[in-house]
Coordinates of C-alpha atoms and ligand atoms in Angstrom, one line a residue:
M1 CA 144.9 -93.9 89.5
T2 CA 143.3 -96.6 87.5
R3 CA 140.3 -95.9 85.3
S4 CA 137.8 -98.0 87.3
S5 CA 138.8 -96.5 90.6
K6 CA 138.2 -93.1 89.2
A7 CA 134.6 -93.9 89.0
S8 CA 134.4 -93.0 92.7
K9 CA 131.5 -92.3 94.9
D10 CA 131.9 -88.7 93.9
A11 CA 131.3 -89.3 90.3
V12 CA 128.2 -88.0 88.6
H13 CA 126.0 -90.9 87.6
Y14 CA 123.4 -91.1 84.8
T15 CA 121.3 -94.0 83.5
I16 CA 119.7 -93.5 80.1
R17 CA 117.0 -95.8 78.8
P18 CA 115.0 -95.8 75.5
A19 CA 111.7 -95.7 77.5
D20 CA 109.1 -95.3 74.8
L21 CA 110.1 -95.8 71.2
A22 CA 106.8 -94.8 69.8
L23 CA 106.7 -91.6 71.8
H24 CA 110.4 -91.1 71.2
L25 CA 111.3 -90.7 74.8
F26 CA 114.6 -91.4 76.5
E27 CA 114.3 -91.6 80.3
V28 CA 117.3 -90.3 82.2
T29 CA 118.1 -90.7 85.9
L30 CA 120.9 -88.5 87.3
T31 CA 122.3 -89.2 90.7
I32 CA 124.5 -86.6 92.5
A33 CA 126.1 -88.2 95.6
S34 CA 126.9 -85.0 97.4
P35 CA 124.9 -82.1 96.0
D36 CA 125.6 -78.5 96.6
P37 CA 124.4 -77.7 100.2
E38 CA 123.1 -74.4 99.0
G39 CA 120.8 -76.1 96.5
Q40 CA 122.2 -78.0 93.5
V41 CA 121.9 -76.2 90.1
V42 CA 121.7 -78.2 86.9
S43 CA 121.2 -77.1 83.3
L44 CA 121.1 -78.4 79.8
P45 CA 123.4 -76.8 77.1
A46 CA 121.8 -74.2 74.8
W47 CA 123.9 -75.4 71.9
I48 CA 126.1 -78.2 70.8
P49 CA 129.8 -77.5 70.1
G50 CA 130.5 -77.6 66.3
S51 CA 127.1 -76.3 65.3
Y52 CA 127.0 -72.6 66.1
M53 CA 123.4 -71.9 66.8
I54 CA 121.3 -71.6 69.9
R55 CA 119.1 -74.6 69.9
E56 CA 117.7 -74.6 73.5
F57 CA 117.8 -78.4 74.0
A58 CA 116.0 -78.0 77.3
R59 CA 112.8 -77.5 75.5
N60 CA 112.8 -81.2 74.8
I61 CA 112.7 -82.1 78.5
V62 CA 109.2 -83.4 79.0
Q63 CA 109.0 -84.0 82.7
I64 CA 111.5 -83.5 85.4
R65 CA 111.4 -84.3 89.1
A66 CA 113.8 -84.7 92.0
E67 CA 114.0 -86.8 95.1
C68 CA 116.3 -87.1 98.1
D69 CA 116.3 -90.3 100.1
G70 CA 113.0 -91.2 98.5
R71 CA 111.4 -87.9 99.4
K72 CA 110.3 -85.4 96.8
V73 CA 112.5 -82.4 96.4
K74 CA 111.4 -79.0 95.0
L75 CA 112.9 -78.0 91.7
T76 CA 112.8 -74.3 90.8
K77 CA 113.3 -73.3 87.2
L78 CA 115.9 -70.5 87.0
D79 CA 115.8 -69.7 83.3
K80 CA 115.1 -71.5 80.0
H81 CA 117.6 -74.3 80.7
S82 CA 118.5 -74.3 84.4
W83 CA 116.9 -75.6 87.6
R84 CA 117.8 -75.4 91.3
A85 CA 117.0 -78.3 93.6
A86 CA 116.0 -77.5 97.1
R87 CA 118.6 -78.4 99.8
C88 CA 119.1 -82.1 100.2
D89 CA 121.3 -83.9 102.8
G90 CA 121.6 -87.2 101.0
A91 CA 122.1 -88.1 97.4
L92 CA 120.0 -86.1 95.0
V93 CA 118.3 -88.0 92.2
L94 CA 116.7 -86.4 89.2
H95 CA 114.4 -88.2 86.8
Y96 CA 113.5 -86.7 83.5
Q97 CA 112.4 -87.6 80.0
V98 CA 113.9 -86.3 76.8
Y99 CA 111.8 -86.1 73.6
A100 CA 114.1 -87.4 70.8
W101 CA 112.7 -86.9 67.4
D102 CA 115.3 -84.9 65.5
L103 CA 116.8 -86.9 62.7
S104 CA 120.0 -84.9 62.5
V105 CA 123.5 -85.2 63.9
R106 CA 122.9 -82.3 66.4
A107 CA 120.3 -83.6 68.9
A108 CA 118.7 -87.0 69.6
H109 CA 116.4 -89.4 67.7
L110 CA 114.6 -92.5 68.9
D111 CA 112.2 -95.0 67.3
Q112 CA 111.8 -98.7 66.6
T113 CA 114.7 -98.6 64.1
H114 CA 117.4 -97.1 66.4
G115 CA 118.3 -94.6 69.1
F116 CA 120.9 -91.8 68.8
F117 CA 121.8 -89.1 71.2
N118 CA 124.3 -86.4 71.9
G119 CA 125.0 -85.7 75.6
T120 CA 124.1 -82.0 75.0
S121 CA 120.5 -83.2 74.5
T122 CA 120.3 -85.7 77.3
F123 CA 122.7 -85.1 80.2
L124 CA 122.1 -82.2 82.6
Q125 CA 125.3 -80.4 83.6
V126 CA 125.7 -80.6 87.4
H127 CA 127.1 -77.2 88.3
G128 CA 130.3 -77.3 90.4
K129 CA 130.8 -81.0 89.6
E130 CA 131.9 -80.7 86.0
A131 CA 135.5 -81.8 86.7
L132 CA 134.4 -85.0 88.3
P133 CA 134.3 -88.3 86.4
H134 CA 130.9 -88.8 84.8
V135 CA 129.5 -92.4 84.6
V136 CA 126.6 -93.3 82.3
E137 CA 124.8 -96.6 82.2
I138 CA 123.3 -97.1 78.8
L139 CA 120.3 -99.5 79.0
P140 CA 118.5 -101.3 76.2
P141 CA 114.8 -100.9 75.4
D142 CA 112.4 -103.0 77.5
D143 CA 111.2 -106.2 75.8
I144 CA 107.6 -105.0 76.5
D145 CA 105.8 -107.4 74.1
G146 CA 108.1 -110.3 74.8
T147 CA 109.1 -110.6 71.1
G148 CA 112.8 -109.9 71.7
A149 CA 112.6 -107.4 68.9
Y150 CA 115.5 -105.4 70.3
A151 CA 117.6 -108.3 71.4
N152 CA 120.1 -107.6 68.7
W153 CA 120.6 -104.0 69.5
R154 CA 124.2 -102.9 70.1
V155 CA 125.9 -99.7 71.1
A156 CA 128.4 -97.7 69.1
T157 CA 130.2 -94.8 70.8
S158 CA 133.7 -93.6 71.5
L159 CA 132.9 -93.3 75.2
R160 CA 135.2 -95.5 77.3
E161 CA 133.7 -98.7 78.6
L162 CA 133.6 -98.9 82.4
K163 CA 131.5 -102.1 83.0
A164 CA 130.5 -102.9 79.5
R165 CA 131.9 -105.0 76.7
R166 CA 132.6 -103.2 73.4
H167 CA 129.4 -102.5 71.5
R168 CA 127.2 -103.7 74.4
F169 CA 124.9 -102.0 76.8
G170 CA 126.4 -101.3 80.2
S171 CA 128.3 -98.5 81.9
Y172 CA 130.7 -96.1 80.3
I173 CA 132.8 -93.3 81.7
A174 CA 134.1 -89.9 80.9
D175 CA 136.7 -87.9 82.8
N176 CA 134.5 -84.9 83.1
Y177 CA 131.3 -83.3 81.8
D178 CA 133.1 -81.7 78.8
E179 CA 134.2 -85.1 77.7
L180 CA 130.8 -86.8 78.4
I181 CA 129.0 -84.6 76.0
D182 CA 131.6 -85.1 73.3
H183 CA 130.8 -88.7 72.5
P184 CA 127.5 -89.3 70.8
V185 CA 125.9 -92.7 71.2
E186 CA 124.2 -94.8 68.6
M187 CA 122.1 -97.9 69.5
G188 CA 120.4 -100.4 67.2
E189 CA 121.2 -103.0 64.6
F190 CA 123.9 -101.3 62.7
E191 CA 126.5 -102.6 60.3
L192 CA 130.0 -102.4 61.6
I193 CA 133.0 -101.7 59.4
R194 CA 136.5 -101.9 61.0
F195 CA 140.0 -100.8 59.9
D196 CA 143.3 -99.7 61.4
A197 CA 144.9 -96.4 60.6
H198 CA 148.5 -96.2 61.6
G199 CA 147.8 -98.7 64.4
V200 CA 144.7 -97.0 65.8
P201 CA 141.5 -99.0 65.6
H202 CA 138.8 -97.2 63.6
E203 CA 135.2 -98.2 62.9
M204 CA 132.1 -97.1 61.1
A205 CA 128.7 -98.0 62.4
I206 CA 126.1 -97.7 59.7
T207 CA 122.4 -97.4 60.7
G208 CA 119.6 -97.4 58.2
R209 CA 119.0 -99.4 55.1
A210 CA 121.9 -99.6 52.6
P211 CA 121.5 -102.8 50.6
N212 CA 124.5 -104.4 48.9
L213 CA 126.9 -101.9 50.6
D214 CA 130.5 -102.3 49.6
T215 CA 132.0 -102.4 53.1
A216 CA 135.4 -103.5 51.9
R217 CA 135.8 -100.5 49.6
L218 CA 134.5 -98.1 52.3
A219 CA 137.0 -99.5 54.8
A220 CA 139.9 -99.3 52.3
D221 CA 139.1 -95.7 51.2
L222 CA 138.5 -94.4 54.8
K223 CA 141.8 -96.0 55.9
R224 CA 143.7 -94.0 53.2
I225 CA 142.0 -90.8 54.3
C226 CA 142.7 -91.3 58.0
E227 CA 146.3 -92.3 57.5
Q228 CA 146.9 -89.4 55.2
Q229 CA 145.7 -87.0 57.9
I230 CA 147.6 -88.6 60.8
A231 CA 150.8 -88.4 58.7
L232 CA 150.0 -84.8 57.8
F233 CA 150.0 -83.7 61.5
E234 CA 152.6 -86.2 62.8
P235 CA 154.9 -87.1 59.8
A236 CA 157.6 -88.5 62.0
T237 CA 155.7 -90.6 64.6
K238 CA 152.4 -91.2 62.7
R239 CA 150.7 -90.9 66.0
A240 CA 147.0 -90.2 66.2
P241 CA 145.7 -88.1 69.0
M242 CA 143.0 -90.6 70.1
E243 CA 143.1 -94.3 71.1
R244 CA 140.2 -95.3 68.8
Y245 CA 137.9 -93.5 66.4
V246 CA 134.2 -94.1 65.6
F247 CA 132.3 -92.8 62.5
L248 CA 128.5 -93.0 63.4
T249 CA 126.7 -92.9 60.1
M250 CA 122.9 -92.6 59.7
V251 CA 121.7 -93.5 56.2
V252 CA 118.5 -91.8 54.9
G253 CA 116.8 -91.3 51.6
D254 CA 118.1 -87.8 51.3
G255 CA 120.5 -86.1 53.7
Y256 CA 123.9 -84.7 54.2
G257 CA 125.7 -83.5 57.3
G258 CA 128.3 -84.2 59.9
L259 CA 129.3 -83.1 63.4
E260 CA 132.8 -83.5 64.8
H261 CA 133.9 -84.8 68.1
R262 CA 137.2 -85.6 69.8
A263 CA 137.2 -89.3 69.0
S264 CA 134.2 -89.8 66.8
T265 CA 131.9 -88.1 64.3
A266 CA 128.1 -88.3 63.7
L267 CA 127.2 -88.3 60.0
I268 CA 124.0 -88.4 58.0
C269 CA 124.1 -89.3 54.4
S270 CA 122.0 -90.2 51.4
R271 CA 121.7 -93.9 50.6
N272 CA 122.7 -93.3 47.0
D273 CA 126.0 -91.8 48.0
L274 CA 127.2 -95.0 49.5
P275 CA 129.1 -97.5 47.3
V276 CA 127.5 -100.7 46.2
K277 CA 129.4 -103.9 45.3
D278 CA 130.7 -104.3 41.7
P279 CA 131.2 -100.5 41.7
P280 CA 131.5 -98.3 38.7
A281 CA 134.0 -95.5 38.8
M282 CA 133.9 -93.1 41.8
S283 CA 130.5 -91.4 41.8
E284 CA 130.0 -87.8 42.7
G285 CA 127.9 -88.8 45.6
Y286 CA 130.4 -91.2 47.0
R287 CA 133.2 -88.6 46.5
S288 CA 131.1 -86.1 48.5
F289 CA 130.5 -88.7 51.3
L290 CA 134.3 -89.4 51.5
G291 CA 134.8 -85.6 51.5
L292 CA 132.4 -85.4 54.5
C293 CA 134.2 -88.1 56.4
S294 CA 137.5 -86.4 55.6
H295 CA 136.2 -83.1 56.8
E296 CA 134.9 -84.3 60.2
Y297 CA 138.1 -86.4 60.7
F298 CA 140.3 -83.3 60.1
H299 CA 138.4 -81.6 62.9
T300 CA 139.9 -84.2 65.3
W301 CA 142.9 -81.8 65.2
N302 CA 141.5 -78.6 63.9
V303 CA 138.8 -77.3 66.4
K304 CA 138.6 -80.3 68.8
R305 CA 142.2 -79.8 70.0
I306 CA 143.5 -76.7 68.3
K307 CA 140.6 -74.4 69.2
P308 CA 139.7 -70.7 69.3
A309 CA 140.5 -69.1 72.7
V310 CA 136.8 -68.5 73.4
F311 CA 136.1 -72.3 73.2
A312 CA 138.5 -73.1 76.0
P313 CA 136.3 -73.7 77.8
Y314 CA 133.0 -73.5 76.0
D315 CA 130.2 -71.5 77.6
L316 CA 127.3 -73.8 76.8
S317 CA 124.6 -71.3 78.0
K318 CA 125.0 -68.7 75.2
E319 CA 126.7 -67.8 71.9
N320 CA 130.5 -68.1 71.9
H321 CA 131.6 -65.6 69.3
T322 CA 134.9 -66.1 67.5
P323 CA 136.3 -64.4 64.4
L324 CA 138.2 -67.6 63.5
L325 CA 135.8 -70.0 61.9
W326 CA 137.5 -69.3 58.6
L327 CA 140.4 -71.2 60.1
F328 CA 138.5 -73.9 61.8
E329 CA 135.8 -74.6 59.2
G330 CA 137.4 -73.0 56.1
F331 CA 140.8 -74.7 56.4
T332 CA 139.1 -78.0 57.3
S333 CA 137.1 -77.6 54.1
Y334 CA 140.3 -76.9 52.2
Y335 CA 142.0 -80.0 53.5
D336 CA 138.9 -82.4 53.2
D337 CA 139.1 -82.6 49.4
L338 CA 142.9 -82.0 49.2
V339 CA 143.3 -85.2 51.3
L340 CA 141.3 -87.2 48.8
V341 CA 143.6 -86.3 45.9
R342 CA 146.7 -86.8 48.1
A343 CA 145.4 -90.2 49.1
G344 CA 144.9 -91.1 45.4
L345 CA 141.1 -91.4 45.7
I346 CA 140.5 -88.7 43.0
D347 CA 142.9 -87.4 40.3
E348 CA 144.4 -84.0 39.8
K349 CA 141.9 -83.0 37.1
T350 CA 138.9 -83.9 39.2
Y351 CA 140.4 -82.0 42.2
L352 CA 141.0 -78.8 40.2
G353 CA 137.5 -79.1 38.9
M354 CA 136.2 -79.2 42.4
L355 CA 138.2 -76.1 43.3
A356 CA 136.6 -74.3 40.3
K357 CA 133.2 -75.3 41.6
T358 CA 133.9 -73.9 45.0
L359 CA 135.4 -70.7 43.5
N360 CA 132.4 -70.2 41.2
G361 CA 130.0 -70.7 44.0
V362 CA 131.7 -68.0 46.1
L363 CA 131.7 -65.6 43.1
R364 CA 128.0 -66.0 42.6
G365 CA 126.8 -64.3 45.8
S366 CA 127.2 -60.5 46.2
G367 CA 127.4 -61.1 50.0
R368 CA 131.1 -61.8 49.5
L369 CA 131.6 -58.1 48.7
K370 CA 129.9 -57.0 51.9
Q371 CA 131.0 -59.4 54.6
S372 CA 134.5 -60.6 55.4
V373 CA 135.2 -64.2 56.6
A374 CA 136.2 -62.8 60.0
D375 CA 132.8 -61.1 60.3
S376 CA 131.0 -64.1 58.9
S377 CA 132.7 -66.3 61.6
F378 CA 131.7 -63.9 64.4
D379 CA 128.1 -63.7 63.3
A380 CA 127.7 -67.4 62.4
W381 CA 125.1 -67.7 65.2
T382 CA 122.7 -65.2 63.7
K383 CA 123.6 -65.1 60.0
Y384 CA 125.4 -68.2 58.5
Y385 CA 123.3 -70.6 60.6
R386 CA 120.1 -68.7 60.1
Q387 CA 120.1 -68.0 56.4
D388 CA 117.1 -66.5 54.8
E389 CA 116.3 -65.6 51.3
N390 CA 118.6 -62.6 51.4
A391 CA 121.7 -64.7 52.4
P392 CA 123.3 -64.8 48.9
N393 CA 123.2 -61.0 48.9
A394 CA 124.4 -60.5 52.5
V395 CA 126.5 -63.4 53.8
V396 CA 129.7 -65.0 52.7
S397 CA 130.4 -68.6 53.7
Y398 CA 133.4 -69.0 56.1
Y399 CA 133.4 -72.6 54.8
T400 CA 133.8 -72.0 51.1
K401 CA 135.6 -68.6 51.1
G402 CA 137.6 -69.8 54.1
S403 CA 138.8 -72.8 52.0
L404 CA 139.8 -70.3 49.3
V405 CA 141.8 -68.3 51.9
A406 CA 143.6 -71.6 52.8
L407 CA 144.2 -72.3 49.1
L408 CA 145.6 -68.8 48.5
L409 CA 147.9 -69.0 51.5
D410 CA 149.1 -72.5 50.6
L411 CA 149.9 -71.5 47.0
T412 CA 151.6 -68.3 48.2
I413 CA 153.8 -70.0 50.8
R414 CA 154.8 -72.8 48.4
A415 CA 155.7 -70.4 45.6
G416 CA 157.4 -67.9 48.0
S417 CA 159.5 -70.5 49.7
K418 CA 160.3 -72.3 46.5
G419 CA 158.6 -75.4 47.9
K420 CA 160.4 -75.5 51.2
R421 CA 157.3 -74.5 53.2
S422 CA 153.6 -75.0 52.9
L423 CA 150.3 -74.6 54.8
D424 CA 151.0 -78.1 56.1
D425 CA 153.9 -76.7 58.1
V426 CA 151.6 -74.0 59.6
M427 CA 149.0 -76.6 60.5
R428 CA 151.7 -78.7 62.2
A429 CA 153.0 -75.7 64.1
L430 CA 149.4 -74.9 65.2
W431 CA 149.0 -78.5 66.3
R432 CA 152.2 -78.7 68.3
R433 CA 151.8 -75.4 70.1
Y434 CA 148.1 -75.2 70.7
G435 CA 146.9 -78.8 70.4
R436 CA 149.3 -81.7 71.1
D437 CA 151.3 -80.2 73.9
F438 CA 148.2 -79.5 75.9
Y439 CA 146.6 -82.9 75.6
A440 CA 147.5 -86.4 76.6
A441 CA 147.5 -88.6 73.6
S442 CA 145.0 -90.9 75.4
G443 CA 142.1 -90.3 73.1
T444 CA 140.5 -88.2 75.8
A445 CA 141.6 -84.6 75.4
R446 CA 141.7 -83.1 78.9
G447 CA 138.4 -81.4 79.4
A448 CA 137.6 -77.7 79.5
H449 CA 137.4 -77.9 83.3
D450 CA 140.9 -79.3 83.6
K451 CA 143.5 -76.6 84.3
R452 CA 145.8 -78.3 81.8
A453 CA 143.3 -77.9 79.0
G454 CA 144.4 -76.1 75.9
R455 CA 143.9 -72.4 76.2
G456 CA 143.0 -72.0 72.6
V457 CA 144.5 -69.7 70.0
T458 CA 143.8 -66.1 69.3
E459 CA 143.5 -64.4 65.9
A460 CA 146.8 -62.5 66.4
E461 CA 148.7 -65.7 67.3
V462 CA 147.4 -67.5 64.3
E463 CA 148.4 -64.7 62.0
A464 CA 151.9 -64.3 63.6
L465 CA 152.4 -68.0 63.1
F466 CA 151.8 -67.8 59.4
E467 CA 154.7 -65.3 59.0
E468 CA 156.9 -67.1 61.5
I469 CA 156.6 -70.6 59.8
S470 CA 156.6 -69.4 56.2
G471 CA 159.3 -66.8 56.7
L472 CA 157.3 -64.6 54.4
P473 CA 155.6 -61.2 54.9
L474 CA 152.0 -62.3 54.8
K475 CA 150.3 -59.6 56.9
S476 CA 148.8 -57.6 54.1
L477 CA 147.6 -60.7 52.3
L478 CA 146.0 -62.0 55.5
D479 CA 144.4 -58.6 56.1
R480 CA 142.8 -58.7 52.6
A481 CA 141.8 -62.3 52.7
V482 CA 140.4 -62.4 56.3
R483 CA 139.1 -58.9 57.0
G484 CA 138.6 -57.7 53.4
T485 CA 135.8 -58.2 51.0
K486 CA 137.7 -57.9 47.7
D487 CA 138.0 -61.1 45.6
L488 CA 141.1 -63.1 46.3
P489 CA 144.1 -62.9 43.9
L490 CA 144.0 -66.6 43.1
A491 CA 144.8 -66.5 39.4
E492 CA 148.3 -65.0 40.1
A493 CA 148.9 -67.5 42.9
F494 CA 147.8 -70.5 40.7
E495 CA 150.1 -69.4 37.9
K496 CA 153.2 -70.0 40.0
L497 CA 152.2 -73.6 40.4
A498 CA 151.5 -74.0 36.7
V499 CA 147.8 -73.9 37.1
A500 CA 145.7 -71.8 34.8
M501 CA 142.6 -70.1 36.1
T502 CA 140.7 -68.9 33.0
P503 CA 137.3 -67.2 32.6
V504 CA 134.7 -69.5 31.1
T505 CA 133.2 -67.8 28.1
K506 CA 129.6 -68.9 28.0
P507 CA 127.2 -68.3 25.2
A508 CA 125.2 -65.2 26.2
K509 CA 122.0 -66.9 27.4
P510 CA 119.3 -64.8 29.1
S511 CA 118.9 -65.5 32.8
L512 CA 116.7 -64.2 35.6
E513 CA 119.6 -64.7 38.1
V514 CA 117.4 -66.3 40.7
R515 CA 117.3 -69.5 42.7
T516 CA 114.0 -71.3 42.4
R517 CA 112.2 -73.8 44.6
K518 CA 109.7 -76.3 43.5
E519 CA 106.4 -75.8 45.3
G520 CA 104.0 -78.5 44.1
S521 CA 104.1 -77.9 40.4
A522 CA 104.7 -74.2 40.8
C523 CA 108.0 -72.3 40.5
K524 CA 108.8 -70.1 43.5
L525 CA 111.7 -67.7 43.7
A526 CA 113.9 -68.8 46.6
S527 CA 116.3 -65.9 46.3
V528 CA 116.9 -63.1 43.8
H529 CA 120.5 -62.3 43.1
E530 CA 121.5 -58.7 43.4
G531 CA 122.1 -57.0 40.0
G532 CA 120.3 -59.6 37.9
S533 CA 117.4 -59.3 35.5
A534 CA 114.8 -60.3 38.1
H535 CA 116.2 -57.8 40.7
H536 CA 116.1 -54.9 38.2
A537 CA 112.5 -55.7 37.3
G538 CA 111.4 -55.8 40.9
L539 CA 110.7 -59.5 41.4
S540 CA 111.2 -60.7 44.9
A541 CA 112.1 -63.9 46.8
G542 CA 108.9 -65.6 47.6
D543 CA 107.2 -64.6 44.4
V544 CA 105.5 -67.5 42.5
L545 CA 106.1 -67.3 38.8
V546 CA 102.9 -67.7 36.8
A547 CA 103.7 -66.9 33.1
I548 CA 106.3 -65.4 30.8
D549 CA 104.7 -63.6 27.8
G550 CA 101.5 -65.4 28.6
L551 CA 102.9 -68.9 28.7
R552 CA 102.6 -70.8 31.9
V553 CA 105.8 -71.3 34.1
T554 CA 106.1 -74.5 36.0
A555 CA 108.7 -75.9 38.3
S556 CA 110.5 -77.6 35.5
N557 CA 110.1 -75.4 32.4
L558 CA 111.6 -72.1 33.3
D559 CA 115.0 -72.6 31.5
A560 CA 113.2 -74.0 28.4
L561 CA 110.9 -70.9 28.3
L562 CA 113.8 -68.5 28.7
S563 CA 115.9 -70.3 26.0
R564 CA 113.5 -69.0 23.3
Y565 CA 114.7 -65.4 24.0
R566 CA 117.9 -63.5 23.5
V567 CA 119.8 -61.2 25.8
G568 CA 118.3 -57.7 25.5
D569 CA 114.8 -58.9 24.9
T570 CA 112.0 -57.7 27.2
V571 CA 109.4 -60.1 28.5
S572 CA 106.3 -59.8 30.5
V573 CA 106.3 -61.8 33.7
H574 CA 103.3 -62.6 35.8
A575 CA 103.8 -63.7 39.4
F576 CA 101.9 -64.0 42.6
R577 CA 103.1 -62.1 45.6
R578 CA 101.2 -63.7 48.4
D579 CA 97.7 -63.8 46.8
E580 CA 98.1 -60.8 44.6
L581 CA 98.8 -61.1 40.9
M582 CA 101.6 -58.8 39.7
Q583 CA 103.1 -58.0 36.3
F584 CA 106.7 -57.2 35.7
S585 CA 108.5 -56.1 32.6
V586 CA 111.8 -57.9 32.6
S587 CA 114.7 -56.9 30.4
L588 CA 116.7 -60.1 30.0
R589 CA 120.4 -59.9 30.8
A590 CA 123.0 -62.6 30.6
D591 CA 124.1 -64.3 33.8
S592 CA 126.6 -61.8 35.2
A593 CA 128.5 -64.1 37.5
R594 CA 132.1 -64.6 36.5
Q595 CA 133.0 -68.3 36.3
Y596 CA 136.4 -69.9 35.9
A597 CA 138.0 -73.1 34.8
I598 CA 141.0 -74.3 36.7
E599 CA 143.4 -76.6 34.8
A600 CA 147.0 -77.9 35.2
R601 CA 149.7 -76.9 32.8
D602 CA 153.0 -78.5 32.0
K603 CA 154.9 -75.2 32.2
P604 CA 156.7 -73.6 33.8
I605 CA 158.5 -76.8 34.8
A606 CA 159.4 -75.5 38.3
G607 CA 155.8 -74.5 38.8
A608 CA 154.6 -78.0 37.7
R609 CA 157.0 -79.5 40.2
L610 CA 155.6 -77.4 43.0
R611 CA 152.1 -78.4 42.0
K612 CA 152.9 -82.1 42.1
A613 CA 154.4 -81.7 45.5
W614 CA 151.3 -79.9 46.6
L615 CA 148.9 -82.6 45.4
K616 CA 151.4 -85.4 46.0
V617 CA 150.7 -86.7 42.5
R618 CA 153.4 -88.5 40.6
G619 CA 154.6 -88.0 37.0
Ligands
ZN706 ZN1 133.3 -78.6 59.9

């Protein structure tokens, strides 16, 4: 069947139009040619895959009505995100408006500068018709004032064109609903950067102001990242799992985030993180932007195609709990920076410094001693994604600790197999068994409603695969790393690759061991770390510091004030809790968090050789 003939009469049809830019409204028309004779049910997802939190997108539907052959049809609300249309003998047409004013990668945003939407925010799911082709006609804003202000707007998306030229308004098609909502759409006057990665066309559409952007450098660096990853999963064929790939990038004054999709990603980044022409050396901001691109691109394999069993298919109406986010987010976090060093974009010293920063960050929170990464994964919906002031003392990140689990396993497998095997082999085996062989390499992973769709992978299967591929007994290490809360034995693992992980001896400076937040000119405690001076004295998150020994504390002078004291001194701290002034006697302790430096060594020579193979550095 050819692609255009697939857009049959049975297809589910949508049109979407930026109807009111100032009121931030998209107008959507949904046409169902042969609705359910018992009354068609439609619903909007409660969450967007990749962001594990209930967001209840249906709350942004402003008005909804239905008609059948021009006659009004009754819509009955069934729950917070579902409706049933009364019986209709002809085609059922729904009209609704979506309020789009969330400048993030997770929902939809519309104003005079651009439009962006995810299908999870805009396209109602037609129950019982999910496996049909879904066609969407994307329309430009009306030229209401006749100024032609939007005449240069274009469209960027990885959706396949049906009757549209590339980057133009017109109709696009997805094989099914699952695919439809996995291609976000950007419209506006964006800058377009193009490059090939192992023969597959890639592009980055950049929306927002970024003067003097070094597009050539961005294209060259992204190409190296993408090619490195394609070769990691398919070293022999260098075959990417999609036909084309699109990075949708929104540039703002201050922002950072990304969301993965099967053939694209939506990113939000800070203007200052993007490279300008005549660049100095790699900046920290640009490095973190490339790390973000690398992270979302790695998800093309790890979570979009290799996925946890409970995601095959997704249940978009409620939480989908999995204990495996340490694999899908943690391992992706491990590879995102590793790919930068392997691609030659950063050097070994920088990379090891970044690992130290991750490790030290994990060691700072006592939550790591209470929650395993498996539990953190399972409870992502209510804990990791909904962090409050107590999070450092209660929650461990399956991103950062998950990346350390990946590091530990990689180092252990490399040392234990004398360099014959690595985590790369495990990822490739995961890809072959649970990813590639279930999907056509057409860029459109078969949808969740297709019987041939991947069935996903279970925790037991993943862990068995580690032992099978590495040939090493890893069960007890995995138990400790994944389900345990003890710190990981990383120093020993590093040693075998001639890497020293040594405690940093800091001058014993007094510390409150708190995180603070600037509130106007005041200094507010954002969180109080368990076991620190502030905790022992009874200070609490939310307290606003007023004075230390009678001297005023501001948002910017806390460290300077504390630096006049020695560890062991006792100070009087005044703070407001709500509107009540309270006094605390604080016995100043040194910062108790253990911190490490991670550095390469020349010896043992066999270890240094393993390290060079790991990071693919020469010399
Ligand atoms: Zn991720």
